[in-house]
PDB file of C-alpha atoms in Angstrom:
ATOM      1  CA  MET A   1       0.000  -0.001   0.000  1.00 47.00           C
ATOM      2  CA  LYS A   2       1.261   3.447  -0.834  1.00 61.00           C
ATOM      3  CA  TYR A   3       0.898   5.099   2.552  1.00 67.00           C
ATOM      4  CA  HIS A   4       1.755   8.587   1.384  1.00 67.00           C
ATOM      5  CA  THR A   5      -0.175   8.733  -1.913  1.00 70.00           C
ATOM      6  CA  PRO A   6      -3.505  10.568  -1.651  1.00 73.00           C
ATOM      7  CA  GLY A   7      -6.652   8.693  -2.602  1.00 72.00           C
ATOM      8  CA  PHE A   8      -9.705  10.033  -4.416  1.00 70.00           C
ATOM      9  CA  ASP A   9     -10.720  11.975  -1.293  1.00 80.00           C
ATOM     10  CA  GLY A  10      -7.287  13.568  -0.874  1.00 79.00           C
ATOM     11  CA  LYS A  11      -6.419  11.474   2.173  1.00 83.00           C
ATOM     12  CA  THR A  12      -3.455   9.137   2.320  1.00 81.00           C
ATOM     13  CA  ARG A  13      -3.468   5.771   4.062  1.00 80.00           C
ATOM     14  CA  ALA A  14      -1.177   7.361   6.648  1.00 83.00           C
ATOM     15  CA  ASP A  15      -3.824  10.076   7.269  1.00 86.00           C
ATOM     16  CA  ILE A  16      -6.500   7.415   7.728  1.00 85.00           C
ATOM     17  CA  ASN A  17      -4.322   5.414  10.117  1.00 84.00           C
ATOM     18  CA  ARG A  18      -3.629   8.520  12.202  1.00 87.00           C
ATOM     19  CA  GLU A  19      -7.345   9.418  12.241  1.00 88.00           C
ATOM     20  CA  PHE A  20      -8.177   6.021  13.725  1.00 88.00           C
ATOM     21  CA  GLY A  21      -5.181   5.899  16.062  1.00 87.00           C
ATOM     22  CA  GLN A  22      -3.431   3.197  14.043  1.00 83.00           C
ATOM     23  CA  PRO A  23       0.334   3.031  13.485  1.00 82.00           C
ATOM     24  CA  VAL A  24       1.877   4.326  10.287  1.00 80.00           C
ATOM     25  CA  PRO A  25       4.746   2.076   9.204  1.00 74.00           C
ATOM     26  CA  THR A  26       8.077   3.597   8.396  1.00 72.00           C
ATOM     27  CA  VAL A  27       9.024   2.655   4.877  1.00 61.00           C
ATOM     28  CA  ARG A  28      12.723   2.217   4.395  1.00 58.00           C
ATOM     29  CA  LYS A  29      14.239   1.525   1.027  1.00 55.00           C
ATOM     30  CA  PRO A  30      16.573  -1.457   1.329  1.00 51.00           C
ATOM     31  CA  ALA A  31      20.169  -0.907   0.315  1.00 51.00           C
ATOM     32  CA  ASN A  32      20.868  -3.081  -2.710  1.00 51.00           C
ATOM     33  CA  GLY A  33      17.437  -4.631  -2.266  1.00 59.00           C
ATOM     34  CA  PRO A  34      15.037  -6.211  -4.702  1.00 78.00           C
ATOM     35  CA  GLU A  35      13.395  -2.964  -5.897  1.00 83.00           C
ATOM     36  CA  HIS A  36      12.776  -4.604  -9.261  1.00 89.00           C
ATOM     37  CA  ILE A  37      10.239  -6.986  -7.701  1.00 92.00           C
ATOM     38  CA  LEU A  38       8.225  -4.064  -6.369  1.00 91.00           C
ATOM     39  CA  ASP A  39       8.443  -2.429  -9.793  1.00 91.00           C
ATOM     40  CA  TRP A  40       7.198  -5.655 -11.382  1.00 94.00           C
ATOM     41  CA  PHE A  41       4.345  -5.784  -8.881  1.00 94.00           C
ATOM     42  CA  TRP A  42       3.162  -2.255  -9.748  1.00 92.00           C
ATOM     43  CA  ARG A  43       3.296  -3.123 -13.446  1.00 93.00           C
ATOM     44  CA  LEU A  44       1.246  -6.276 -12.849  1.00 94.00           C
ATOM     45  CA  ASN A  45      -1.108  -4.342 -10.599  1.00 94.00           C
ATOM     46  CA  GLU A  46      -2.252  -2.407 -13.666  1.00 92.00           C
ATOM     47  CA  THR A  47      -3.563  -5.651 -15.196  1.00 91.00           C
ATOM     48  CA  ARG A  48      -5.774  -6.727 -12.307  1.00 91.00           C
ATOM     49  CA  THR A  49      -9.547  -6.710 -12.451  1.00 93.00           C
ATOM     50  CA  HIS A  50     -11.861  -5.183  -9.869  1.00 91.00           C
ATOM     51  CA  ASP A  51     -15.411  -5.857  -8.812  1.00 90.00           C
ATOM     52  CA  GLU A  52     -17.697  -4.550  -6.069  1.00 86.00           C
ATOM     53  CA  GLY A  53     -15.581  -6.489  -3.582  1.00 84.00           C
ATOM     54  CA  GLY A  54     -12.431  -4.646  -4.611  1.00 88.00           C
ATOM     55  CA  PRO A  55      -9.302  -5.686  -6.487  1.00 93.00           C
ATOM     56  CA  GLN A  56      -9.102  -9.306  -7.551  1.00 95.00           C
ATOM     57  CA  ALA A  57      -5.973 -11.424  -7.312  1.00 96.00           C
ATOM     58  CA  ILE A  58      -3.374 -11.158 -10.025  1.00 96.00           C
ATOM     59  CA  THR A  59      -3.715 -14.548 -11.665  1.00 96.00           C
ATOM     60  CA  TYR A  60      -0.990 -16.910 -12.764  1.00 96.00           C
ATOM     61  CA  THR A  61      -2.372 -16.477 -16.283  1.00 96.00           C
ATOM     62  CA  GLU A  62      -1.780 -12.711 -16.095  1.00 95.00           C
ATOM     63  CA  ILE A  63       1.700 -13.233 -14.681  1.00 97.00           C
ATOM     64  CA  SER A  64       2.519 -15.742 -17.403  1.00 96.00           C
ATOM     65  CA  ALA A  65       1.267 -13.398 -20.141  1.00 96.00           C
ATOM     66  CA  TRP A  66       3.175 -10.462 -18.654  1.00 95.00           C
ATOM     67  CA  THR A  67       6.434 -12.386 -18.330  1.00 96.00           C
ATOM     68  CA  GLY A  68       6.045 -13.718 -21.857  1.00 96.00           C
ATOM     69  CA  LEU A  69       5.503 -10.242 -23.283  1.00 95.00           C
ATOM     70  CA  SER A  70       8.181  -8.556 -21.185  1.00 93.00           C
ATOM     71  CA  GLY A  71      10.800 -11.271 -21.563  1.00 94.00           C
ATOM     72  CA  ILE A  72      11.270 -11.485 -17.797  1.00 93.00           C
ATOM     73  CA  ARG A  73      11.998 -14.962 -16.442  1.00 93.00           C
ATOM     74  CA  LEU A  74      10.807 -15.221 -12.863  1.00 94.00           C
ATOM     75  CA  LYS A  75      12.597 -17.391 -10.361  1.00 93.00           C
ATOM     76  CA  PRO A  76      10.327 -19.278  -7.925  1.00 94.00           C
ATOM     77  CA  HIS A  77      11.166 -16.970  -5.013  1.00 93.00           C
ATOM     78  CA  GLN A  78      10.358 -13.926  -7.162  1.00 94.00           C
ATOM     79  CA  LEU A  79       6.961 -15.385  -8.054  1.00 95.00           C
ATOM     80  CA  ASP A  80       6.346 -16.078  -4.362  1.00 95.00           C
ATOM     81  CA  ALA A  81       7.260 -12.474  -3.548  1.00 94.00           C
ATOM     82  CA  LEU A  82       4.877 -11.128  -6.201  1.00 96.00           C
ATOM     83  CA  LYS A  83       2.024 -13.281  -4.894  1.00 96.00           C
ATOM     84  CA  ALA A  84       2.762 -12.178  -1.308  1.00 95.00           C
ATOM     85  CA  LEU A  85       2.735  -8.523  -2.387  1.00 95.00           C
ATOM     86  CA  ASP A  86      -0.534  -9.128  -4.201  1.00 95.00           C
ATOM     87  CA  LEU A  87      -2.142 -10.632  -1.098  1.00 95.00           C
ATOM     88  CA  ALA A  88      -0.885  -7.802   1.124  1.00 94.00           C
ATOM     89  CA  TYR A  89      -2.188  -5.220  -1.362  1.00 93.00           C
ATOM     90  CA  ARG A  90      -5.640  -6.815  -1.480  1.00 93.00           C
ATOM     91  CA  GLU A  91      -5.798  -7.035   2.319  1.00 92.00           C
ATOM     92  CA  GLU A  92      -4.904  -3.339   2.642  1.00 90.00           C
ATOM     93  CA  MET A  93      -7.437  -2.384  -0.025  1.00 90.00           C
ATOM     94  CA  ALA A  94     -10.126  -4.360   1.829  1.00 90.00           C
ATOM     95  CA  GLU A  95      -9.346  -2.367   4.974  1.00 89.00           C
ATOM     96  CA  ALA A  96      -9.473   0.893   3.027  1.00 87.00           C
ATOM     97  CA  MET A  97     -12.828  -0.078   1.524  1.00 88.00           C
ATOM     98  CA  LYS A  98     -14.212  -0.841   5.007  1.00 88.00           C
ATOM     99  CA  TYR A  99     -13.068   2.602   6.150  1.00 86.00           C
ATOM    100  CA  HIS A 100     -14.742   4.291   3.175  1.00 84.00           C
ATOM    101  CA  ARG A 101     -17.990   2.374   3.696  1.00 86.00           C
ATOM    102  CA  LYS A 102     -18.062   3.397   7.371  1.00 87.00           C
ATOM    103  CA  ARG A 103     -17.290   6.977   6.430  1.00 85.00           C
ATOM    104  CA  GLU A 104     -20.070   7.046   3.824  1.00 85.00           C
ATOM    105  CA  GLU A 105     -22.477   5.599   6.370  1.00 88.00           C
ATOM    106  CA  ARG A 106     -21.533   8.315   8.897  1.00 85.00           C
ATOM    107  CA  GLU A 107     -22.019  10.979   6.205  1.00 84.00           C
ATOM    108  CA  ARG A 108     -25.467   9.584   5.317  1.00 84.00           C
ATOM    109  CA  LYS A 109     -26.513   9.581   8.978  1.00 86.00           C
ATOM    110  CA  LYS A 110     -25.347  13.192   9.379  1.00 84.00           C
ATOM    111  CA  GLY A 111     -27.340  14.198   6.302  1.00 75.00           C
ATOM    112  CA  LYS A 112     -30.641  12.876   7.700  1.00 62.00           C
TER     113      LYS A 112
END
């Protein structure tokens, strides 16, 4: 989750966490780390589908098509990392959607 990127309402995930008294993780860029895997994840993220329940998992079919088109050959641990990032992203998005639903409900109640 991009904690410091504003959403459609102008709030960041960090803002939301602070509003609800939740911790805001410190993001440190690893020295000589696997930044390319995160880059690959964000590229794959653009291919995912969404429904009323939120973002759907990036499928193995999408990963296979993307690697075939890009010429990238994933090692098993890289695939595992991409799937773990995907799961973490979907879990964070589910939390964000719960927050927005609660906020909309509060706004509706105020408007009555």
